[in-house]
Amino acid sequence: MACRRFLGGLILSLALSSSFAAEPPTTAIIGTPPQPAWSQLNGQQRNILAPLAKDWDGMENIRKKKWLGIAERYPSMKQDEQQRIQDRMREWAGLSPTERSKVRDTYKDFKQLPPEQKQVVRQKWEAYSNLPADEKQRIRETGKSSKLLATPPASAPLSSSAAPHATDAATGTGTPPAQPSAVGGSAQ
């Protein structure tokens, strides 16, 4: 019996030591597999993703995969959700690559905020969203607003006249902030 245990322990130790002496596993790069070109999409996908048609073939695979996931869920969405998705796709398609990058960075910054600051940003966005169009335009033109993700002073009350918007450093003009909740969970 003792001999069996000894042999079992010896075999186990040899097996374990041989795995440590073996070559370390090679690093595998896991990427998103190639996604279909615009011409390879079915009719329903092309119809849903139509605002992205001109940019589709130049998109990264991970972004195509995200949009294809949205297109798959689209038929089961409520009518107002479908309209919101279409509106956001049109807005996204109208942005320059620099503007898209800026929106992505803003979204990443938002996701890193503590919950109480996220709530403040949401309240500011809500206040801005509820303003009449002419008031939003006036705010954009004057540029007299705090930055969207700036830490608010502890004693400063939220008011609709201080609705958030971002100021474009290149042009000095104000633009409304990207809504914190992006399509599909992130502004990709």
mmCIF file of C-alpha atoms in Angstrom:
data_model
loop_
_atom_site.group_PDB
_atom_site.id
_atom_site.type_symbol
_atom_site.label_atom_id
_atom_site.label_comp_id
_atom_site.label_asym_id
_atom_site.label_seq_id
_atom_site.Cartn_x
_atom_site.Cartn_y
_atom_site.Cartn_z
ATOM 1 C CA MET A 1 0.000 0.000 0.000
ATOM 2 C CA ALA A 2 2.786 2.402 0.921
ATOM 3 C CA CYS A 3 4.581 1.475 -2.278
ATOM 4 C CA ARG A 4 1.492 2.323 -4.334
ATOM 5 C CA ARG A 5 1.154 5.718 -2.662
ATOM 6 C CA PHE A 6 4.826 6.404 -3.208
ATOM 7 C CA LEU A 7 4.581 5.485 -6.902
ATOM 8 C CA GLY A 8 1.400 7.528 -7.294
ATOM 9 C CA GLY A 9 3.038 10.539 -5.646
ATOM 10 C CA LEU A 10 6.138 10.119 -7.803
ATOM 11 C CA ILE A 11 4.079 9.969 -11.005
ATOM 12 C CA LEU A 12 2.022 12.973 -9.935
ATOM 13 C CA SER A 13 5.120 15.029 -9.095
ATOM 14 C CA LEU A 14 6.746 14.117 -12.421
ATOM 15 C CA ALA A 15 3.612 15.073 -14.302
ATOM 16 C CA LEU A 16 3.374 18.411 -12.511
ATOM 17 C CA SER A 17 7.072 19.209 -12.888
ATOM 18 C CA SER A 18 7.045 18.369 -16.584
ATOM 19 C CA SER A 19 4.248 20.854 -17.211
ATOM 20 C CA PHE A 20 6.351 23.620 -15.624
ATOM 21 C CA ALA A 21 9.357 22.737 -17.766
ATOM 22 C CA ALA A 22 7.326 22.787 -20.947
ATOM 23 C CA GLU A 23 7.271 25.793 -23.229
ATOM 24 C CA PRO A 24 4.961 28.552 -22.032
ATOM 25 C CA PRO A 25 1.824 28.899 -24.123
ATOM 26 C CA THR A 26 2.092 31.353 -26.957
ATOM 27 C CA THR A 27 0.077 34.534 -26.709
ATOM 28 C CA ALA A 28 -3.024 34.396 -28.839
ATOM 29 C CA ILE A 29 -4.508 37.561 -30.212
ATOM 30 C CA ILE A 30 -8.235 37.285 -30.192
ATOM 31 C CA GLY A 31 -9.909 39.547 -32.681
ATOM 32 C CA THR A 32 -13.283 39.951 -34.214
ATOM 33 C CA PRO A 33 -13.618 37.709 -37.240
ATOM 34 C CA PRO A 34 -14.197 39.411 -40.576
ATOM 35 C CA GLN A 35 -17.703 40.785 -40.939
ATOM 36 C CA PRO A 36 -19.704 40.951 -44.171
ATOM 37 C CA ALA A 37 -19.304 43.731 -46.691
ATOM 38 C CA TRP A 38 -22.340 45.898 -47.420
ATOM 39 C CA SER A 39 -23.120 43.884 -50.560
ATOM 40 C CA GLN A 40 -23.182 40.669 -48.478
ATOM 41 C CA LEU A 41 -25.850 41.909 -46.054
ATOM 42 C CA ASN A 42 -29.372 40.633 -46.545
ATOM 43 C CA GLY A 43 -32.161 43.012 -47.558
ATOM 44 C CA GLN A 44 -33.510 43.446 -44.025
ATOM 45 C CA GLN A 45 -30.042 44.279 -42.633
ATOM 46 C CA ARG A 46 -29.392 46.791 -45.433
ATOM 47 C CA ASN A 47 -32.777 48.404 -44.822
ATOM 48 C CA ILE A 48 -32.211 48.752 -41.073
ATOM 49 C CA LEU A 49 -28.590 49.883 -41.387
ATOM 50 C CA ALA A 50 -29.207 52.150 -44.413
ATOM 51 C CA PRO A 51 -27.872 55.331 -42.703
ATOM 52 C CA LEU A 52 -24.492 53.586 -42.370
ATOM 53 C CA ALA A 53 -24.293 52.369 -45.993
ATOM 54 C CA LYS A 54 -21.588 54.743 -47.227
ATOM 55 C CA ASP A 55 -19.330 54.045 -44.218
ATOM 56 C CA TRP A 56 -20.008 50.311 -43.835
ATOM 57 C CA ASP A 57 -17.166 48.844 -45.875
ATOM 58 C CA GLY A 58 -14.621 51.080 -44.140
ATOM 59 C CA MET A 59 -15.746 50.196 -40.602
ATOM 60 C CA GLU A 60 -13.701 48.062 -38.245
ATOM 61 C CA ASN A 61 -15.007 44.511 -37.801
ATOM 62 C CA ILE A 62 -15.919 45.070 -34.163
ATOM 63 C CA ARG A 63 -18.108 48.055 -35.081
ATOM 64 C CA LYS A 64 -19.795 46.110 -37.888
ATOM 65 C CA LYS A 65 -20.487 43.301 -35.426
ATOM 66 C CA LYS A 66 -22.067 45.768 -32.979
ATOM 67 C CA TRP A 67 -24.338 47.231 -35.658
ATOM 68 C CA LEU A 68 -25.282 43.765 -36.916
ATOM 69 C CA GLY A 69 -26.311 42.877 -33.364
ATOM 70 C CA ILE A 70 -28.516 45.966 -33.260
ATOM 71 C CA ALA A 71 -30.012 45.049 -36.651
ATOM 72 C CA GLU A 72 -30.786 41.572 -35.300
ATOM 73 C CA ARG A 73 -32.645 42.997 -32.276
ATOM 74 C CA TYR A 74 -34.328 45.754 -34.293
ATOM 75 C CA PRO A 75 -37.479 43.847 -35.382
ATOM 76 C CA SER A 76 -38.340 43.037 -31.753
ATOM 77 C CA MET A 77 -37.997 46.676 -30.626
ATOM 78 C CA LYS A 78 -40.942 48.970 -30.036
ATOM 79 C CA GLN A 79 -41.697 51.536 -32.744
ATOM 80 C CA ASP A 80 -40.289 54.455 -30.703
ATOM 81 C CA GLU A 81 -37.069 52.505 -30.036
ATOM 82 C CA GLN A 82 -36.723 51.750 -33.731
ATOM 83 C CA GLN A 83 -37.174 55.434 -34.548
ATOM 84 C CA ARG A 84 -34.569 56.419 -31.947
ATOM 85 C CA ILE A 85 -32.089 53.898 -33.389
ATOM 86 C CA GLN A 86 -32.671 55.226 -36.910
ATOM 87 C CA ASP A 87 -32.247 58.835 -35.737
ATOM 88 C CA ARG A 88 -29.019 58.009 -33.932
ATOM 89 C CA MET A 89 -27.639 56.116 -36.923
ATOM 90 C CA ARG A 90 -28.356 59.147 -39.128
ATOM 91 C CA GLU A 91 -26.690 61.452 -36.586
ATOM 92 C CA TRP A 92 -23.696 59.126 -36.310
ATOM 93 C CA ALA A 93 -23.358 58.847 -40.097
ATOM 94 C CA GLY A 94 -23.335 62.651 -40.311
ATOM 95 C CA LEU A 95 -20.385 63.021 -37.931
ATOM 96 C CA SER A 96 -16.821 63.425 -39.135
ATOM 97 C CA PRO A 97 -14.209 60.910 -37.931
ATOM 98 C CA THR A 98 -12.902 63.559 -35.495
ATOM 99 C CA GLU A 99 -16.381 64.145 -34.087
ATOM 100 C CA ARG A 100 -16.947 60.401 -33.730
ATOM 101 C CA SER A 101 -13.691 60.044 -31.850
ATOM 102 C CA LYS A 102 -14.685 62.908 -29.570
ATOM 103 C CA VAL A 103 -18.064 61.280 -28.847
ATOM 104 C CA ARG A 104 -16.366 57.943 -28.076
ATOM 105 C CA ASP A 105 -13.944 59.674 -25.694
ATOM 106 C CA THR A 106 -16.800 61.492 -23.965
ATOM 107 C CA TYR A 107 -18.660 58.210 -23.567
ATOM 108 C CA LYS A 108 -15.568 56.514 -22.093
ATOM 109 C CA ASP A 109 -15.136 59.435 -19.680
ATOM 110 C CA PHE A 110 -18.795 59.182 -18.685
ATOM 111 C CA LYS A 111 -18.525 55.427 -18.023
ATOM 112 C CA GLN A 112 -15.607 56.075 -15.631
ATOM 113 C CA LEU A 113 -17.473 58.625 -13.509
ATOM 114 C CA PRO A 114 -18.695 57.648 -10.061
ATOM 115 C CA PRO A 115 -22.467 56.997 -9.884
ATOM 116 C CA GLU A 116 -23.313 60.338 -8.228
ATOM 117 C CA GLN A 117 -21.524 62.296 -10.975
ATOM 118 C CA LYS A 118 -23.248 60.201 -13.648
ATOM 119 C CA GLN A 119 -26.554 61.208 -12.074
ATOM 120 C CA VAL A 120 -25.597 64.897 -12.230
ATOM 121 C CA VAL A 121 -24.677 64.549 -15.918
ATOM 122 C CA ARG A 122 -27.982 62.791 -16.616
ATOM 123 C CA GLN A 123 -29.873 65.594 -14.843
ATOM 124 C CA LYS A 124 -28.031 68.220 -16.868
ATOM 125 C CA TRP A 125 -28.751 66.328 -20.070
ATOM 126 C CA GLU A 126 -32.413 66.040 -19.113
ATOM 127 C CA ALA A 127 -32.583 69.776 -18.420
ATOM 128 C CA TYR A 128 -30.918 70.528 -21.768
ATOM 129 C CA SER A 129 -33.149 68.071 -23.652
ATOM 130 C CA ASN A 130 -36.300 69.708 -22.289
ATOM 131 C CA LEU A 131 -35.349 73.173 -23.536
ATOM 132 C CA PRO A 132 -37.074 74.615 -26.610
ATOM 133 C CA ALA A 133 -35.050 74.419 -29.830
ATOM 134 C CA ASP A 134 -34.392 78.180 -29.912
ATOM 135 C CA GLU A 135 -33.015 78.108 -26.348
ATOM 136 C CA LYS A 136 -30.721 75.181 -27.240
ATOM 137 C CA GLN A 137 -29.488 77.131 -30.259
ATOM 138 C CA ARG A 138 -28.843 80.219 -28.109
ATOM 139 C CA ILE A 139 -26.839 78.148 -25.636
ATOM 140 C CA ARG A 140 -24.801 76.608 -28.458
ATOM 141 C CA GLU A 141 -24.069 80.028 -29.929
ATOM 142 C CA THR A 142 -23.132 81.743 -26.668
ATOM 143 C CA GLY A 143 -20.998 78.917 -25.347
ATOM 144 C CA LYS A 144 -21.893 79.967 -21.786
ATOM 145 C CA SER A 145 -22.175 76.610 -20.151
ATOM 146 C CA SER A 146 -20.121 74.297 -18.014
ATOM 147 C CA LYS A 147 -18.410 71.347 -19.604
ATOM 148 C CA LEU A 148 -20.460 68.187 -19.611
ATOM 149 C CA LEU A 149 -18.160 66.024 -17.515
ATOM 150 C CA ALA A 150 -16.718 68.733 -15.266
ATOM 151 C CA THR A 151 -17.126 68.141 -11.560
ATOM 152 C CA PRO A 152 -19.887 70.493 -10.428
ATOM 153 C CA PRO A 153 -19.325 72.704 -7.378
ATOM 154 C CA ALA A 154 -21.002 71.180 -4.330
ATOM 155 C CA SER A 155 -23.216 74.202 -3.691
ATOM 156 C CA ALA A 156 -24.169 75.025 -7.291
ATOM 157 C CA PRO A 157 -27.823 74.212 -8.039
ATOM 158 C CA LEU A 158 -28.783 72.822 -11.418
ATOM 159 C CA SER A 159 -30.730 75.232 -13.570
ATOM 160 C CA SER A 160 -32.014 75.007 -17.084
ATOM 161 C CA SER A 161 -30.063 78.131 -18.044
ATOM 162 C CA ALA A 162 -26.849 76.257 -17.317
ATOM 163 C CA ALA A 163 -27.710 73.285 -19.477
ATOM 164 C CA PRO A 164 -24.639 71.335 -20.541
ATOM 165 C CA HIS A 165 -22.930 71.420 -23.851
ATOM 166 C CA ALA A 166 -19.417 70.868 -25.042
ATOM 167 C CA THR A 167 -17.395 73.626 -26.658
ATOM 168 C CA ASP A 168 -15.376 72.659 -29.689
ATOM 169 C CA ALA A 169 -11.860 73.893 -29.033
ATOM 170 C CA ALA A 170 -11.054 74.141 -32.744
ATOM 171 C CA THR A 171 -13.940 76.403 -33.678
ATOM 172 C CA GLY A 172 -14.937 77.880 -30.325
ATOM 173 C CA THR A 173 -18.543 76.970 -31.005
ATOM 174 C CA GLY A 174 -20.737 75.089 -28.623
ATOM 175 C CA THR A 175 -22.462 71.835 -29.412
ATOM 176 C CA PRO A 176 -24.947 69.871 -27.367
ATOM 177 C CA PRO A 177 -23.431 66.998 -25.434
ATOM 178 C CA ALA A 178 -23.663 63.426 -26.549
ATOM 179 C CA GLN A 179 -26.414 61.745 -24.639
ATOM 180 C CA PRO A 180 -24.831 59.523 -21.980
ATOM 181 C CA SER A 181 -26.721 56.417 -22.986
ATOM 182 C CA ALA A 182 -25.337 55.420 -26.350
ATOM 183 C CA VAL A 183 -26.883 52.996 -28.796
ATOM 184 C CA GLY A 184 -26.010 49.451 -27.954
ATOM 185 C CA GLY A 185 -24.366 50.353 -24.657
ATOM 186 C CA SER A 186 -21.469 52.399 -26.064
ATOM 187 C CA ALA A 187 -20.834 54.939 -28.643
ATOM 188 C CA GLN A 188 -18.777 52.889 -30.939
#
